[in-house]
mmCIF file of C-alpha atoms in Angstrom:
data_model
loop_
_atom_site.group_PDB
_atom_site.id
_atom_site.type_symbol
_atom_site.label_atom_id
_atom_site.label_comp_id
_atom_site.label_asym_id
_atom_site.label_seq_id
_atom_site.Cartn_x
_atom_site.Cartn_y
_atom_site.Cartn_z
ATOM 1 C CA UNK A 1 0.000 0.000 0.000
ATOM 2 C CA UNK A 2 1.202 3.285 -0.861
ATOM 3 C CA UNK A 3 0.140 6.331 0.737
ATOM 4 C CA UNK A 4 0.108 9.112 -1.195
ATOM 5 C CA UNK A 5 1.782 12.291 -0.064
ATOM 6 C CA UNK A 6 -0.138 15.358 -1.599
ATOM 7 C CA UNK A 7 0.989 18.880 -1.889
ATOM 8 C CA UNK A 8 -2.264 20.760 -1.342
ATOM 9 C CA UNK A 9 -1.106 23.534 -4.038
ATOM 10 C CA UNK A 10 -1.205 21.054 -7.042
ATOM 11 C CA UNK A 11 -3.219 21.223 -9.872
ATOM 12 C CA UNK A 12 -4.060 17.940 -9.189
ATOM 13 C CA UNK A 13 -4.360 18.016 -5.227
ATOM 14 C CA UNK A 14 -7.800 17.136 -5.250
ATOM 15 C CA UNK A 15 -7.765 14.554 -7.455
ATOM 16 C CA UNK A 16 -4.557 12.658 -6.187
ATOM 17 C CA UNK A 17 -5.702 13.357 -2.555
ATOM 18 C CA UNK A 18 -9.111 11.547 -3.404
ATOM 19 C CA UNK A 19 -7.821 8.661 -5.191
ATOM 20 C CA UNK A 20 -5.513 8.405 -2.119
ATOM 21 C CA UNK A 21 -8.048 7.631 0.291
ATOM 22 C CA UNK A 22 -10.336 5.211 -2.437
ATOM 23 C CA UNK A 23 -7.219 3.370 -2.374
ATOM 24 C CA UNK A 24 -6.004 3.407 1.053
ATOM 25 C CA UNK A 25 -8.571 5.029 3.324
ATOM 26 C CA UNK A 26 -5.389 8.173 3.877
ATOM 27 C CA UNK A 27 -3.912 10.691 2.407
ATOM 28 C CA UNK A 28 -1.218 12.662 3.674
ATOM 29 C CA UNK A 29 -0.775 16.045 2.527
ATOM 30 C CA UNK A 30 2.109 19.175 2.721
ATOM 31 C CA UNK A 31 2.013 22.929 2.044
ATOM 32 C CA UNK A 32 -1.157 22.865 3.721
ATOM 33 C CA UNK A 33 -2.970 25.894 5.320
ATOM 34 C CA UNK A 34 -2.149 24.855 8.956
ATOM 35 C CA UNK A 35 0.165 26.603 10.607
ATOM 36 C CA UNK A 36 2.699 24.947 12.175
ATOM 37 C CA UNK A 37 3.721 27.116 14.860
ATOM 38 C CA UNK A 38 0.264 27.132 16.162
ATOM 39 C CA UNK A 39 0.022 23.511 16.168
ATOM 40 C CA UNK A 40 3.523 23.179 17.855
ATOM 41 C CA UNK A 41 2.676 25.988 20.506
ATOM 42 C CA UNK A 42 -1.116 23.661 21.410
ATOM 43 C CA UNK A 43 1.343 21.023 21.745
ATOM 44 C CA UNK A 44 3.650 22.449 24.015
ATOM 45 C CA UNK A 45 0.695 24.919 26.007
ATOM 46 C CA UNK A 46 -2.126 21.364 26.505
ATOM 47 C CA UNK A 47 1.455 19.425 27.404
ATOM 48 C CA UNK A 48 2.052 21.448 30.260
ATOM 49 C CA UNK A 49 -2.257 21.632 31.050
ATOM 50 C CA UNK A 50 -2.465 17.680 31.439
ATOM 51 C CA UNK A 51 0.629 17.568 33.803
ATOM 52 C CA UNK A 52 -0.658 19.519 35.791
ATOM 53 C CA UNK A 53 -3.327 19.851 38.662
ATOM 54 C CA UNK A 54 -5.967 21.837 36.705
ATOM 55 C CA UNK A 55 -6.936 18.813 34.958
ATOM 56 C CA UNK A 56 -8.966 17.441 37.545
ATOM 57 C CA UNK A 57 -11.611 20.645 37.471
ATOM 58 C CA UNK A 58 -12.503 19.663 33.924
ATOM 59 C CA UNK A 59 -13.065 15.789 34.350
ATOM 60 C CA UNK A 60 -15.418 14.886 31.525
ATOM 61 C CA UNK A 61 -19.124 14.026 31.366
ATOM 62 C CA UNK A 62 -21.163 10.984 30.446
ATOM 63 C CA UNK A 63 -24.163 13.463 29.235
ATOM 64 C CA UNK A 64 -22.205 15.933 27.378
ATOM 65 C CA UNK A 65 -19.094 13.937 26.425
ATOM 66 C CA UNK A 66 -16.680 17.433 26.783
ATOM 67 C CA UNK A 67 -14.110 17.702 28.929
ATOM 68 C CA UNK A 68 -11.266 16.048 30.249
ATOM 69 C CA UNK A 69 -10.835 11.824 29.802
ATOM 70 C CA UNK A 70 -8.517 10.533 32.200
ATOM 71 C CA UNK A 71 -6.721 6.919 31.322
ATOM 72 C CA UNK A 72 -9.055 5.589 33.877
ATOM 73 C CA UNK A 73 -12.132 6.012 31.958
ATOM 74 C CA UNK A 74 -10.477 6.344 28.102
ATOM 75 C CA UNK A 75 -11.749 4.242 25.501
ATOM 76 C CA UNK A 76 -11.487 0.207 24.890
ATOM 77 C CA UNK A 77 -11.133 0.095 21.339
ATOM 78 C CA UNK A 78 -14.339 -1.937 19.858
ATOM 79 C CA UNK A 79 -13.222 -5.857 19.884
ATOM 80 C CA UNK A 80 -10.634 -4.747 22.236
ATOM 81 C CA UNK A 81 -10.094 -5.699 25.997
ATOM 82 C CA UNK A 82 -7.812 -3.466 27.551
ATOM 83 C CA UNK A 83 -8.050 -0.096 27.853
ATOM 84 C CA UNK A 84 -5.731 2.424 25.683
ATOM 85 C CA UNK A 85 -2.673 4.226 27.070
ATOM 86 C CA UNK A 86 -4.297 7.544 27.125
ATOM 87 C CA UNK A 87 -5.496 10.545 28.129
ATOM 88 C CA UNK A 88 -7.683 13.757 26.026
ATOM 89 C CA UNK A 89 -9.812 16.754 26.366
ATOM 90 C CA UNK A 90 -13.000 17.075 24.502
ATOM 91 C CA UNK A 91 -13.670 20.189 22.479
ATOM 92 C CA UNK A 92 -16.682 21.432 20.562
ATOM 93 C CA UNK A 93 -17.310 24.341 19.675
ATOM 94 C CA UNK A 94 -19.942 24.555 22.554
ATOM 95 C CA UNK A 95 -18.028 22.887 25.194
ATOM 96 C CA UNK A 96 -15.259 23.664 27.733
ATOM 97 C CA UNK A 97 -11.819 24.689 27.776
ATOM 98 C CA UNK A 98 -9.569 26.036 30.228
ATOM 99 C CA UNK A 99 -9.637 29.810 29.197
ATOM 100 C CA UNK A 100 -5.582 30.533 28.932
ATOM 101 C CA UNK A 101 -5.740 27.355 26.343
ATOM 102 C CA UNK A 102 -8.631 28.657 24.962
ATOM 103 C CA UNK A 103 -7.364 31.361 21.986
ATOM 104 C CA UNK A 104 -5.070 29.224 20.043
ATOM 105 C CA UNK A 105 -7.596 26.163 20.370
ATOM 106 C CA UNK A 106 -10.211 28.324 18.935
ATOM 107 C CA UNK A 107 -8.349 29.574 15.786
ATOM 108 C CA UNK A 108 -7.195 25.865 15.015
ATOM 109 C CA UNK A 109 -10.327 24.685 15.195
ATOM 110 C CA UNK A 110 -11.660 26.905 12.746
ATOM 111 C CA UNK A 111 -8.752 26.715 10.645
ATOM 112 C CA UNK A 112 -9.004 22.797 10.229
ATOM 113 C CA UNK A 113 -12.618 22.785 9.858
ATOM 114 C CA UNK A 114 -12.281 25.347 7.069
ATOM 115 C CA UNK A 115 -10.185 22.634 5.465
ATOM 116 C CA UNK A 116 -12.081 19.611 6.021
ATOM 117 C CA UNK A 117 -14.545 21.448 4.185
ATOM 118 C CA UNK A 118 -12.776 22.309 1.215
ATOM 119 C CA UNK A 119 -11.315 18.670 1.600
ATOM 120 C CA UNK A 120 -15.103 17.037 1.988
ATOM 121 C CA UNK A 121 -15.485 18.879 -1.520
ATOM 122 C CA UNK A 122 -12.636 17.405 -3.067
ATOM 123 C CA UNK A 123 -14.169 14.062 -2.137
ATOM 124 C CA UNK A 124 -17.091 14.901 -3.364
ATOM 125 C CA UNK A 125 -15.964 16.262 -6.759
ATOM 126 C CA UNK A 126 -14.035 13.072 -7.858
ATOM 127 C CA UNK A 127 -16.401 10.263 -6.133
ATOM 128 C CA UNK A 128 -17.433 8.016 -9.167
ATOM 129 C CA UNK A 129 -21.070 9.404 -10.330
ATOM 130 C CA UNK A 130 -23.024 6.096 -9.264
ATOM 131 C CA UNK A 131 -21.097 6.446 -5.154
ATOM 132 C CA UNK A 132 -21.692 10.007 -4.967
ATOM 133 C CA UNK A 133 -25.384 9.327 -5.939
ATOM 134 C CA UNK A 134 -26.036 7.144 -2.565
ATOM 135 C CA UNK A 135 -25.255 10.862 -0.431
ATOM 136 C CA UNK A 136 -28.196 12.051 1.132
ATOM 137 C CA UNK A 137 -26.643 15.810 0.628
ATOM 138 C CA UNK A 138 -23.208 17.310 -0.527
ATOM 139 C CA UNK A 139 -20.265 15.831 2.186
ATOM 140 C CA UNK A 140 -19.156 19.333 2.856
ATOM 141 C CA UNK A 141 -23.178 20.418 3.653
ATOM 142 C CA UNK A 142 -23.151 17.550 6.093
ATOM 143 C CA UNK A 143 -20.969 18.971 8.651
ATOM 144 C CA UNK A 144 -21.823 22.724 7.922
ATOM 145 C CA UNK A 145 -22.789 24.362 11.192
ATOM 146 C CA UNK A 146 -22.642 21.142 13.109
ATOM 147 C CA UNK A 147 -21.804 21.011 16.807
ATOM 148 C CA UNK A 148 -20.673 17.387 16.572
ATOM 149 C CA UNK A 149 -17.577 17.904 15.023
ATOM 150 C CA UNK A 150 -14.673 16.838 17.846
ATOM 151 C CA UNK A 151 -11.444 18.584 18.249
ATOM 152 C CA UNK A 152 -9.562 15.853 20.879
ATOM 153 C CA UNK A 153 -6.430 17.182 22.303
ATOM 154 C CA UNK A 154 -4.667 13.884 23.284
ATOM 155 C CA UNK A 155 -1.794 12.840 25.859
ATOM 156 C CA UNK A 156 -0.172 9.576 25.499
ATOM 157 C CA UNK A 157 1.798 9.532 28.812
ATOM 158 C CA UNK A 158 5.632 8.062 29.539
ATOM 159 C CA UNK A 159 5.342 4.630 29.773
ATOM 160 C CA UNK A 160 6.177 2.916 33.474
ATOM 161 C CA UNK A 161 6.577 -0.135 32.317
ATOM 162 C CA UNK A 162 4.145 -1.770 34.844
ATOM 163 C CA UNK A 163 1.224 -1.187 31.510
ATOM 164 C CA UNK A 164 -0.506 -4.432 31.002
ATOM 165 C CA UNK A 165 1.071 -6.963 28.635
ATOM 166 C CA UNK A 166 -0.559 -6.412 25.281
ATOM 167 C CA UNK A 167 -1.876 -3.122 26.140
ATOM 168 C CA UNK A 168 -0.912 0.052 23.391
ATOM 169 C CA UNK A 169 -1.137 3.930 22.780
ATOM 170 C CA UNK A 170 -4.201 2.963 20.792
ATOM 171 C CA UNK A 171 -4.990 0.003 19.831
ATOM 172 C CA UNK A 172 -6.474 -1.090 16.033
ATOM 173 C CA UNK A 173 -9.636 1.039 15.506
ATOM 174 C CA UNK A 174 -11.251 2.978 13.286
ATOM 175 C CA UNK A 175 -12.853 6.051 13.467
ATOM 176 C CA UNK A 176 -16.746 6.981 13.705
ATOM 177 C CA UNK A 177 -16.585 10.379 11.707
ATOM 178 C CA UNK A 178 -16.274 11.040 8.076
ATOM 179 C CA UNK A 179 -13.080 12.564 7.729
ATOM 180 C CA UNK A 180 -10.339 12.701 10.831
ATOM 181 C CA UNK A 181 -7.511 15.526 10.192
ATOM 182 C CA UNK A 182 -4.398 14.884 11.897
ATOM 183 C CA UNK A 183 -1.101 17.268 12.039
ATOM 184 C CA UNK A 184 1.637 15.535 12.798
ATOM 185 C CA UNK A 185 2.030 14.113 16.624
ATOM 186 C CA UNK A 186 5.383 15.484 18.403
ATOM 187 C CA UNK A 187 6.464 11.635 18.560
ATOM 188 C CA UNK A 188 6.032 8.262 16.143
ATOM 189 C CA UNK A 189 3.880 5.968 16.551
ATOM 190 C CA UNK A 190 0.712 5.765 14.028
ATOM 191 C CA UNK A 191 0.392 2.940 11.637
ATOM 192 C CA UNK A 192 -2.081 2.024 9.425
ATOM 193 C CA UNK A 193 -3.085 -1.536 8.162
ATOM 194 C CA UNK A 194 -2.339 -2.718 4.711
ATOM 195 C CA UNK A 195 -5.060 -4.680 2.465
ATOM 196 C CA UNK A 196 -2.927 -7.754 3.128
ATOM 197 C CA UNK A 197 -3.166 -7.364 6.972
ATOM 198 C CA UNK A 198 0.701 -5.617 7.488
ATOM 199 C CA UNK A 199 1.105 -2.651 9.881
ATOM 200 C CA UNK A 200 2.942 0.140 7.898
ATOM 201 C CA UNK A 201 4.566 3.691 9.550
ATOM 202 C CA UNK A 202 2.408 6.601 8.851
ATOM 203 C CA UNK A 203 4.805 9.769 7.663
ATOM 204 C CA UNK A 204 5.107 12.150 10.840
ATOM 205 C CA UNK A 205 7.279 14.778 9.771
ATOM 206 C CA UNK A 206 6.270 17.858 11.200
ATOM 207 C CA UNK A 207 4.544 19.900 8.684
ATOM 208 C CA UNK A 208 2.469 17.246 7.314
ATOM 209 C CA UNK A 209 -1.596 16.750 8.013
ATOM 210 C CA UNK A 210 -2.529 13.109 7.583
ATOM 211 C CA UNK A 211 -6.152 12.612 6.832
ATOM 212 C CA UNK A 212 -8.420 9.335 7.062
ATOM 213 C CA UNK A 213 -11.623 8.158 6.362
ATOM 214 C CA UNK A 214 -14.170 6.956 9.147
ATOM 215 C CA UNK A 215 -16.845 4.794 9.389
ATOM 216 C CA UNK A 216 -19.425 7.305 8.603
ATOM 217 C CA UNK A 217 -17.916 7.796 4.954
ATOM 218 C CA UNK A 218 -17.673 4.419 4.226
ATOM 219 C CA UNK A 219 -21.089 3.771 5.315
ATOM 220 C CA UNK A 220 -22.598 7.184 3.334
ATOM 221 C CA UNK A 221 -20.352 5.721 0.266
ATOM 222 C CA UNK A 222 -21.322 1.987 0.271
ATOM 223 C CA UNK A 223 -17.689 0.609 1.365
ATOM 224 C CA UNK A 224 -16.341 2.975 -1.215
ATOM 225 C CA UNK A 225 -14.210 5.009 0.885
ATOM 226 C CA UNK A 226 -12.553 2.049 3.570
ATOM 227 C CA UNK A 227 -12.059 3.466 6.918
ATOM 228 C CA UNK A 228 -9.081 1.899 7.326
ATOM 229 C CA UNK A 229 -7.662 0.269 10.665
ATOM 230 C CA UNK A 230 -4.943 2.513 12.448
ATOM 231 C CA UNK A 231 -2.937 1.929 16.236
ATOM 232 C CA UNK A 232 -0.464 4.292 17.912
ATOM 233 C CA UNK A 233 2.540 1.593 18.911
ATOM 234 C CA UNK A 234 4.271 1.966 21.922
ATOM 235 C CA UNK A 235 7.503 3.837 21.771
ATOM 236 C CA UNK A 236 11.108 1.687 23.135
ATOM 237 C CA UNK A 237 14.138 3.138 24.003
ATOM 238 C CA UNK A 238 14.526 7.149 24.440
ATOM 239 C CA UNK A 239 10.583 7.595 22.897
ATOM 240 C CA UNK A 240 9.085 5.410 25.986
ATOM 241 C CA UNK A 241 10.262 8.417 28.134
ATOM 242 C CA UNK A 242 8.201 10.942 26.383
ATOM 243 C CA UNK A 243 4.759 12.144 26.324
ATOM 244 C CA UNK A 244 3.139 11.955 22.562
ATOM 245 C CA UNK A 245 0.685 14.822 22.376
ATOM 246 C CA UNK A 246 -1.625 14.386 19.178
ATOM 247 C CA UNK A 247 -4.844 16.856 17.746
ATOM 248 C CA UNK A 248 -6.882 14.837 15.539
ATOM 249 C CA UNK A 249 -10.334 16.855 14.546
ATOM 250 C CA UNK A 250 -12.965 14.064 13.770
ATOM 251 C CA UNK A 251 -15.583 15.585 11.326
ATOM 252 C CA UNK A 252 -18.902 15.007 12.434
ATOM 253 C CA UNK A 253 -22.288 15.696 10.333
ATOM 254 C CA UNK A 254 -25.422 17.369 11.823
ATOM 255 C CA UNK A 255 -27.426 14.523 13.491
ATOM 256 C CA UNK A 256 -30.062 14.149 11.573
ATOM 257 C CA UNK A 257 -27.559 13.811 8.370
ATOM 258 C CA UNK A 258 -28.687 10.493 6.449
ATOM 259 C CA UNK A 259 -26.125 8.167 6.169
ATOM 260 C CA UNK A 260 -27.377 5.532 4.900
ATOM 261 C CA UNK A 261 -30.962 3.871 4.745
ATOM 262 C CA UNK A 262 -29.766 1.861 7.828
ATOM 263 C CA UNK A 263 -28.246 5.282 9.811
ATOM 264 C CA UNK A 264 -28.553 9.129 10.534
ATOM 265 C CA UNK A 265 -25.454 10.563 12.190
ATOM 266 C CA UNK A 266 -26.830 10.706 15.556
ATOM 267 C CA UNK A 267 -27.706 6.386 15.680
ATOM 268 C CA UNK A 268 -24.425 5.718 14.254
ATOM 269 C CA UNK A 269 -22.682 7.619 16.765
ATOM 270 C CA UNK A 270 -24.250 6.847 19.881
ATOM 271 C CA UNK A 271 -24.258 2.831 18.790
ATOM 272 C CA UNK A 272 -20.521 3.491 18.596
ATOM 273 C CA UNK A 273 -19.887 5.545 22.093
ATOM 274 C CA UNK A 274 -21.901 2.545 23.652
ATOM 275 C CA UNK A 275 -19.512 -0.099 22.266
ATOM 276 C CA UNK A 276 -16.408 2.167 23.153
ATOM 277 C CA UNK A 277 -18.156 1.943 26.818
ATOM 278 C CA UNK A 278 -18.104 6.179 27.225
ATOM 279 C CA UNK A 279 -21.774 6.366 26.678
ATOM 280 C CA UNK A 280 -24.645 4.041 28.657
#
């Protein structure tokens, strides 16, 4: 499998990008419109927020699903057993955040939804005639104004080496959402799974935004678009002492989007929470 790296400014972009994720459920793309300082200064400002004491004033709830996650109560990935080596903070664009994090958070939220938008239109614009046909609206409509989509600030801690045996960062999963955007983590780690079953690296140079499809987008585009399996592996050597911080923004359409005739957006998520056990 070959994941194709896209510069965004190509006459091609949205074509290459799009046939990326037909083939392989990714794309990875550079000269984006992200800044990178901004990501790198989240990365540094929500690193110093989760080691610290302040935390615990923002611990998440089962009602509203904002807030902070501690490894305690993180997800199980669905047809996993053991919890993930984890930690995140829930943001939408209703929700809370701790207000000297709050500025920066803001402007890359809108920034990368911006993008997914534009992105959602690429996919659009190059989905084969009979696919596109099974959407219920235009993607990029489907998460217009929507309150769903998640920006998750996440904190893989050091590991202690006391983790259960088998236990990872994140174990094999894929997402809910439509589209998941994805700057580069601070550390390795993310792998994706191969048509023939074989974990391959992910490119994490800083700089580049890695994108994948979710289970939402594969459902709206009958299997389509694959929402393709992905893990963060734990680090060895110098990497197991570090924290990985990582800022995926999981694109999610207006509940009452049609996804399918089986789903709307709202039933496909909350089955989903309820099998990740965050949601009764």
């Amino acid at each position: 499998m070959n994941v194709r790296v896209v510069d965004y400014h190509a006459p091609d972009a949205a074509e290459q990008f799009t046939r990326s994720l037909h083939e392989t459920g990714f794309g990875v793309l550079v000269n984006h419109p992200v800044p990178q300082d901004l990501v790198e200064k989240i990365y540094a400002d929500w690193l110093a927020f989760f080691n610290s004491q302040a935390k615990y004033d923002y611990a998440f709830s089962m009602e509203r699903q904002d807030g902070w996650f501690s490894p305690e109560v993180s997800e199980t990935a669905k047809g996993a057993t053991l919890k993930d080596i984890k930690e995140y903070f829930h943001i939408y664009p209703w929700g809370r955040v701790p207000p000297q994090l709050k500025a920066d958070t803001d402007r890359y939220y809108a920034i990368a939804n911006q993008l997914a938008q534009e992105l959602l239109s690429w996919v659009q614009q190059y989905t084969p005639a009979h696919i596109a046909a099974h959407y219920t609206e235009p993607l990029s409509h489907m998460i217009a104004d929507s309150q769903k989509t998640l920006l998750r600030v996440l904190r893989y801690p050091p590991l202690t080496g006391r983790e259960p045996a088998g236990s990872l960062r994140a174990a094999a999963h894929g997402d809910i959402n439509l589209l998941t955007i994805l700057p580069a983590a601070n550390e390795p780690g993310l792998q994706v799974q191969d048509k023939q079953g074989e974990w391959l690296d992910v490119p994490c140079d800083f700089g580049t935004l890695v994108v994948n499809i979710g289970d939402m987008l594969q459902e709206a585009s009958d299997g389509y678009y694959p929402s393709t399996q992905h893990r963060v592996v734990n680090p060895s050597g110098e990497g197991a002492a570090k924290s990985r911080i990582s800022l995926p923004l999981f694109l999610h359409p207006r509940p009452e989007v049609v996804l399918s005739e089986r789903y709307t957006a709202d039933s496909y998520l909350n089955e989903r929470l309820r099998e990740l056990g965050v949601k009764q």
